[in-house]
Short mmCIF file of C-alpha atoms in Angstrom, two decimals:
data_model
loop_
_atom_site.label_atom_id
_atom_site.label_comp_id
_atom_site.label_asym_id
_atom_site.label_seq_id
_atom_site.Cartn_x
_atom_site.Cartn_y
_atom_site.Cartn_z
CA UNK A 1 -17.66 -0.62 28.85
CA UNK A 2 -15.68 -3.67 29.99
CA UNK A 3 -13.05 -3.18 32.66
CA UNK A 4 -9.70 -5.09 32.09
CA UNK A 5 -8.22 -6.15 34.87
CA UNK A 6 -4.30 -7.03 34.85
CA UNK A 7 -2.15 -8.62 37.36
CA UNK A 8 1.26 -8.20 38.60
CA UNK A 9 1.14 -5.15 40.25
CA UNK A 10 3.29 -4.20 42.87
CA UNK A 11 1.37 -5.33 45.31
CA UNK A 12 0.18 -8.43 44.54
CA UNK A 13 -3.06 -7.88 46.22
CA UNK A 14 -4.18 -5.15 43.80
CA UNK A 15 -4.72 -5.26 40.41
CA UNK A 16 -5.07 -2.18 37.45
CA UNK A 17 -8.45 -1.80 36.14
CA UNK A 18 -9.43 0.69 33.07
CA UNK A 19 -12.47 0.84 30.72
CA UNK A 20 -11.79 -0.86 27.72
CA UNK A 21 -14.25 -0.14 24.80
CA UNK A 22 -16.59 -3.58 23.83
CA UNK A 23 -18.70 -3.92 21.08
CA UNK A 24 -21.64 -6.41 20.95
CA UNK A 25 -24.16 -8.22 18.54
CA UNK A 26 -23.89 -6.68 14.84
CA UNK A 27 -21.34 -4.21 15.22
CA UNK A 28 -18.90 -7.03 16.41
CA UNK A 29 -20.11 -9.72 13.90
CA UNK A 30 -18.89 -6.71 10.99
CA UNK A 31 -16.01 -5.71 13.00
CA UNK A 32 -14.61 -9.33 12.91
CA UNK A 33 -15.20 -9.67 9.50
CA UNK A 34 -14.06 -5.90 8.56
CA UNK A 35 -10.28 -7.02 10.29
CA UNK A 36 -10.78 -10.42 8.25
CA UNK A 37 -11.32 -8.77 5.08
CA UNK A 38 -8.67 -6.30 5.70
CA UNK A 39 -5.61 -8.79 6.24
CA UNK A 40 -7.33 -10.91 3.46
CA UNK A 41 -6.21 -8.13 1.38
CA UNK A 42 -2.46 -8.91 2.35
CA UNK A 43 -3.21 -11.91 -0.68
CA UNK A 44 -5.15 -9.95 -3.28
CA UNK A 45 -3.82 -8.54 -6.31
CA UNK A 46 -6.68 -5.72 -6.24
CA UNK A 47 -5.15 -4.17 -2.88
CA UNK A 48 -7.66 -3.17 -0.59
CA UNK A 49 -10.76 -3.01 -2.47
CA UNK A 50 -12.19 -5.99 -0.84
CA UNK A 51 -11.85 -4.10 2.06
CA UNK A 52 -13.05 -0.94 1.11
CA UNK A 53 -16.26 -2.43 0.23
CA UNK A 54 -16.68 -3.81 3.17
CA UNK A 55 -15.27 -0.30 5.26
CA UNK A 56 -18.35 1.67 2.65
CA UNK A 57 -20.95 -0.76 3.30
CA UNK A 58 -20.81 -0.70 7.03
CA UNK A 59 -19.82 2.88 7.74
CA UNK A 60 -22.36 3.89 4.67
CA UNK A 61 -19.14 5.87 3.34
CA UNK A 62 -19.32 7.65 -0.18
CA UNK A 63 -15.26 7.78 -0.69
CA UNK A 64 -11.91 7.57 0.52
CA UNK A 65 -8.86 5.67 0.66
CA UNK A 66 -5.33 5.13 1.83
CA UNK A 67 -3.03 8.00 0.50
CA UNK A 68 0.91 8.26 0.97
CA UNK A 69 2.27 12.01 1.23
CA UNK A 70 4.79 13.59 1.05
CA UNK A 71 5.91 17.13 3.10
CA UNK A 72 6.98 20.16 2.10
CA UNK A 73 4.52 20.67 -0.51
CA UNK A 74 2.09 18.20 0.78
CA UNK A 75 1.29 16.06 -2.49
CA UNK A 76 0.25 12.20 -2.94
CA UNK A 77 2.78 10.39 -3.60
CA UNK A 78 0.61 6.52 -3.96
CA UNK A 79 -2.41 5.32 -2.60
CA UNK A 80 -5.56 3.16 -2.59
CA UNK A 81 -9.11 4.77 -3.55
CA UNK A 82 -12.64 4.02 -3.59
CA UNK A 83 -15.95 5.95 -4.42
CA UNK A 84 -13.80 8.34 -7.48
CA UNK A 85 -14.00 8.08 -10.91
CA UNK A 86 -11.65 5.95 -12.55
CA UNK A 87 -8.02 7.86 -13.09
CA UNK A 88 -8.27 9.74 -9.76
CA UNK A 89 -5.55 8.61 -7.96
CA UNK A 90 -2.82 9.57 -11.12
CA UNK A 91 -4.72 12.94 -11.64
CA UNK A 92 -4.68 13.34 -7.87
CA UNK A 93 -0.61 12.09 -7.86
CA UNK A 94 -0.32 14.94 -10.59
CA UNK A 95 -2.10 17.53 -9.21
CA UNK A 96 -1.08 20.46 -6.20
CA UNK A 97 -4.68 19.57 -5.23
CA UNK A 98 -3.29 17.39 -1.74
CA UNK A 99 -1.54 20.37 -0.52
CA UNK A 100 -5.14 22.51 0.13
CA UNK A 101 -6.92 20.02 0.85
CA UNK A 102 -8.04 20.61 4.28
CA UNK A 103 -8.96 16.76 4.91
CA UNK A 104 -5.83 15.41 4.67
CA UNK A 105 -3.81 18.24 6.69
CA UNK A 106 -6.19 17.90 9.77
CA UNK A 107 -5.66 13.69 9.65
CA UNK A 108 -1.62 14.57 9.02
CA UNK A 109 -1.52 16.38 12.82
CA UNK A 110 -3.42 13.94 14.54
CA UNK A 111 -1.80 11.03 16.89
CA UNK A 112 -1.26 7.95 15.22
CA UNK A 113 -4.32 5.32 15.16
CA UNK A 114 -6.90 7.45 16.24
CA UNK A 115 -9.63 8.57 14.10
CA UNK A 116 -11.65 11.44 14.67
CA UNK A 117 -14.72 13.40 12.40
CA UNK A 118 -15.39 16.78 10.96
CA UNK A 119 -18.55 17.05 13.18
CA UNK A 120 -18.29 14.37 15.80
CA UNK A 121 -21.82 13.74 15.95
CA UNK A 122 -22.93 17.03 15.98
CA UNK A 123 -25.99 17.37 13.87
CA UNK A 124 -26.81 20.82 15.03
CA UNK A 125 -24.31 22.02 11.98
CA UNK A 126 -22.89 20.78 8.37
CA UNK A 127 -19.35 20.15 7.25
CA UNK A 128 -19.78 23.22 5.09
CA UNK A 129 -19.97 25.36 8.35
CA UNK A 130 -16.39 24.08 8.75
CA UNK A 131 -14.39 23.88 5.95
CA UNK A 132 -12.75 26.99 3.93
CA UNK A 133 -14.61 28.02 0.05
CA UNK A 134 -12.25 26.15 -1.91
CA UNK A 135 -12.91 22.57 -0.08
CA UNK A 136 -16.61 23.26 0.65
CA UNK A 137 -17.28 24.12 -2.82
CA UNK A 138 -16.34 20.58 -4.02
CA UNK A 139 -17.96 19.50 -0.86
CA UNK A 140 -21.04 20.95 -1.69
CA UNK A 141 -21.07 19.59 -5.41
CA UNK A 142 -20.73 15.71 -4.10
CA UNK A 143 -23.06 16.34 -1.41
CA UNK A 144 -20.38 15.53 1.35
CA UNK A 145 -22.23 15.40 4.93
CA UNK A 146 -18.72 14.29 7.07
CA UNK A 147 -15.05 13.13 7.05
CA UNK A 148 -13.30 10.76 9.40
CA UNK A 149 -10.03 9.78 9.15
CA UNK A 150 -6.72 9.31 11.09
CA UNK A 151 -3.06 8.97 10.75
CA UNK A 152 -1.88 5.93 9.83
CA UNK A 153 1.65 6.50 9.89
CA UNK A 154 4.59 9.25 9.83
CA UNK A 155 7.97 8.63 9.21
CA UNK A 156 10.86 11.36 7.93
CA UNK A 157 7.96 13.74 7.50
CA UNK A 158 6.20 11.30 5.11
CA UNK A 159 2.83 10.45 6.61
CA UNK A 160 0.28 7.61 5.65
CA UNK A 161 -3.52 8.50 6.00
CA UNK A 162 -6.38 6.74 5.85
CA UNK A 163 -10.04 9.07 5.24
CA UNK A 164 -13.72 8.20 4.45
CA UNK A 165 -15.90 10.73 3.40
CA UNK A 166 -19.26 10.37 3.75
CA UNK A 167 -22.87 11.82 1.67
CA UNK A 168 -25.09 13.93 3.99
CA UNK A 169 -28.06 11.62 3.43
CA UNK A 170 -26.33 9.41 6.58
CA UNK A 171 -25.98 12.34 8.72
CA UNK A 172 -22.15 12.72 10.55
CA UNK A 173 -20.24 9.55 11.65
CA UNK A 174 -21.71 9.05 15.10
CA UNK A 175 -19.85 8.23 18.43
CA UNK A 176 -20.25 4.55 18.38
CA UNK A 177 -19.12 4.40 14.58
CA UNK A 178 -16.12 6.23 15.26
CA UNK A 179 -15.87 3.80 18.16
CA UNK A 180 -15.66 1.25 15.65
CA UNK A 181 -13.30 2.76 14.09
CA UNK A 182 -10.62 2.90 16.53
CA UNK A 183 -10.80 -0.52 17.32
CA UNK A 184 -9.95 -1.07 13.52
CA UNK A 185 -7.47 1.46 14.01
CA UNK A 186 -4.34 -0.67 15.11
CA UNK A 187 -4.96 -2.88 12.54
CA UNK A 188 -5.24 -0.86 9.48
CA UNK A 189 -1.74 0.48 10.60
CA UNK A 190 -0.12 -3.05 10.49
CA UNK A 191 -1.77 -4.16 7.37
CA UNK A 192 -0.76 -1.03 5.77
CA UNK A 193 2.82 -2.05 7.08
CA UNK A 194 3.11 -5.64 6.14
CA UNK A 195 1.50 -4.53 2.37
CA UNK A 196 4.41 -1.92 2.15
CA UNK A 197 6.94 -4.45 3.06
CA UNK A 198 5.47 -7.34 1.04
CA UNK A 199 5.58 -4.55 -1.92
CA UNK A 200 9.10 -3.88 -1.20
CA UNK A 201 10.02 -7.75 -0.99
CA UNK A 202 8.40 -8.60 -3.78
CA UNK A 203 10.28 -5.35 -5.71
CA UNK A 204 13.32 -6.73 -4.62
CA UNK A 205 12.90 -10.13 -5.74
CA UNK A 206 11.92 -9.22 -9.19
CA UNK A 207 15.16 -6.79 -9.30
CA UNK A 208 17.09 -10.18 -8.09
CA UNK A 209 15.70 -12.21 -10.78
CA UNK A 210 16.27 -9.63 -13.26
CA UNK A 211 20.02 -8.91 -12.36
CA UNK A 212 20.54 -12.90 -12.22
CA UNK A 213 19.13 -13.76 -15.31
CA UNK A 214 21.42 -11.07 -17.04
CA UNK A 215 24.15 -12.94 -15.18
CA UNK A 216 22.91 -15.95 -16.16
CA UNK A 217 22.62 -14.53 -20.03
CA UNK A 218 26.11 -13.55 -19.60
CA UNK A 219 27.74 -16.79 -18.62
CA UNK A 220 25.72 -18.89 -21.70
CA UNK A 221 26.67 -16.19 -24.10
CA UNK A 222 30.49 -16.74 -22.00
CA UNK A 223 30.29 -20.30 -22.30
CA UNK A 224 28.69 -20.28 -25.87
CA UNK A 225 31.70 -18.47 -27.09
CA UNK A 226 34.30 -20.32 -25.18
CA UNK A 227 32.48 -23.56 -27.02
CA UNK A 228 33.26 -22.11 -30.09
CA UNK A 229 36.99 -21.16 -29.81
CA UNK A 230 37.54 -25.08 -28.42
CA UNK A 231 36.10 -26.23 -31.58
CA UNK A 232 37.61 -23.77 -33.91
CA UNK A 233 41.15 -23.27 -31.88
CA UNK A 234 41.59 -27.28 -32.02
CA UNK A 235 41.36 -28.00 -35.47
CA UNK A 236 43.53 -24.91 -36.24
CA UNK A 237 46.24 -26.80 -34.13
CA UNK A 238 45.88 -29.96 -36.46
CA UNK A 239 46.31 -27.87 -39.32
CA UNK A 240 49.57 -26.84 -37.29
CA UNK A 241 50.22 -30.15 -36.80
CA UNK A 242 50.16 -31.53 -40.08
CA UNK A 243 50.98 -29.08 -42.31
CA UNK A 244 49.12 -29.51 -45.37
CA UNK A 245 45.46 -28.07 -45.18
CA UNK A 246 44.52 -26.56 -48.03
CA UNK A 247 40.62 -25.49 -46.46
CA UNK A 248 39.82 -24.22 -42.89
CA UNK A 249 37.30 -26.18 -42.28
CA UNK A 250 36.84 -28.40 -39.01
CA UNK A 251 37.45 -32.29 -38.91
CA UNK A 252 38.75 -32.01 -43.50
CA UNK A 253 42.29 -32.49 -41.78
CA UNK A 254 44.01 -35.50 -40.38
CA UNK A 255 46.81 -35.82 -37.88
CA UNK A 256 49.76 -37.05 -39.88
CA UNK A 257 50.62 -40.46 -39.33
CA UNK A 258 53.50 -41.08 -36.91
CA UNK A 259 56.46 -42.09 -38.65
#
């Protein structure tokens, strides 16, 4: 533990200290690049499977994601996945499934950015010793041996949460891991944030373009049909004019000569 001192206390002799978490050799090599490769993600058109892959290969995590809910029934409203089979996350969006699932209401009531396990490093028991038959039967059929995950967000009863599930061949998430985790905590929540707002820029530019370029379809079909009555309304006039025009047809008349 490092302890971070900071200045500009009352008295300016003193100064606050508290433990602040540090991590050292590998695990902050892949937590530098696990923060890269998350806010890389802000520019890829595959969302955050770049960093997914990185989250599954350091954490050894079988599947998980970043799921939107809603309240009051508890259901996915959009999300990221990785580790399901292809056509999860609309069957999942479709189904009542979110609003039992136990992993997702136990990351909905905890504090914001702070990620916690299942079994917290206990390996004296199994996640089946916690959860109720309904979750630990699927739990039991993928071979689940812990869950981590934390609240990303809430907002008008709509929450954002981010979960990993792991297979029991890697044991729970340990301390340090979940360690790890926290630290990537903050930033999850902001890249989560800025890919929501970038999403709802990027929606409102395309509604933009769309709305002007039926304005813009309007005033050429305006102006194509205001071409048109100038060159049918002014030969009509000539015809006026002169008198004796046997055909409508622009420009077969001539203005009388002035006498």
């Amino acid at each position: 533990m490092t302890n971070v001192s900071i200045p500009g206390s009352p008295d300016s002799n003193t100064e606050l200290a508290f433990p602040f978490p540090s991590l050292g050799g590998e695990d902050l090599q892949a937590y530098n690049t696990l923060v890269s490769t998350l806010y890389r993600c802000l520019h890829d058109n595959t969302g955050f499977q770049p960093f997914f892959d990185a989250f599954k290969h350091h954490f050894k995590a079988l599947q998980g994601g970043i799921l939107g809910l809603s309240s009051n029934p508890q259901r996915m409203v959009y999300g990221w996945t990785f580790g399901y089979p292809e056509g999860f996350e609309e069957w999942y969006i479709n189904s009542d499934l979110p609003e039992r699932d136990e992993a997702l209401t136990r990351y909905r009531q905890l504090p914001p950015r702070q990620f916690d396990s299942f079994l917290r490093g206990d390996t004296s028991r199994t996640i089946l010793d916690i959860l109720g038959p309904e979750s630990r039967a699927w739990a039991e059929q993928v071979g689940m041996g812990d869950s981590a995950g934390m609240l990303v967000t809430q907002e008008n009863g709509n929450s954002v949460v981010f979960m990993a599930n792991r297979h029991k061949e890697f044991g729970p998430y340990t301390d340090n891991e979940l360690l790890q985790m926290n630290l990537l905590a903050p930033h999850i929540e902001n890249a989560v944030a800025l890919h929501l707002k970038l999403y709802e820029t990027r929606s409102d530019n395309e509604n933009l373009a769309t709305a002007l370029n039926h304005v813009k379809n309007r005033s050429l079909s305006s102006m194509h049909w205001a071409m048109l009555r100038r060159q049918t309304t002014r030969p009509m006039r000539l015809w006026k004019t002169a008198g004796a025009c046997p055909l409508m047809i622009p420009g077969d008349c001539r203005a009388p000569t002035a006498r």
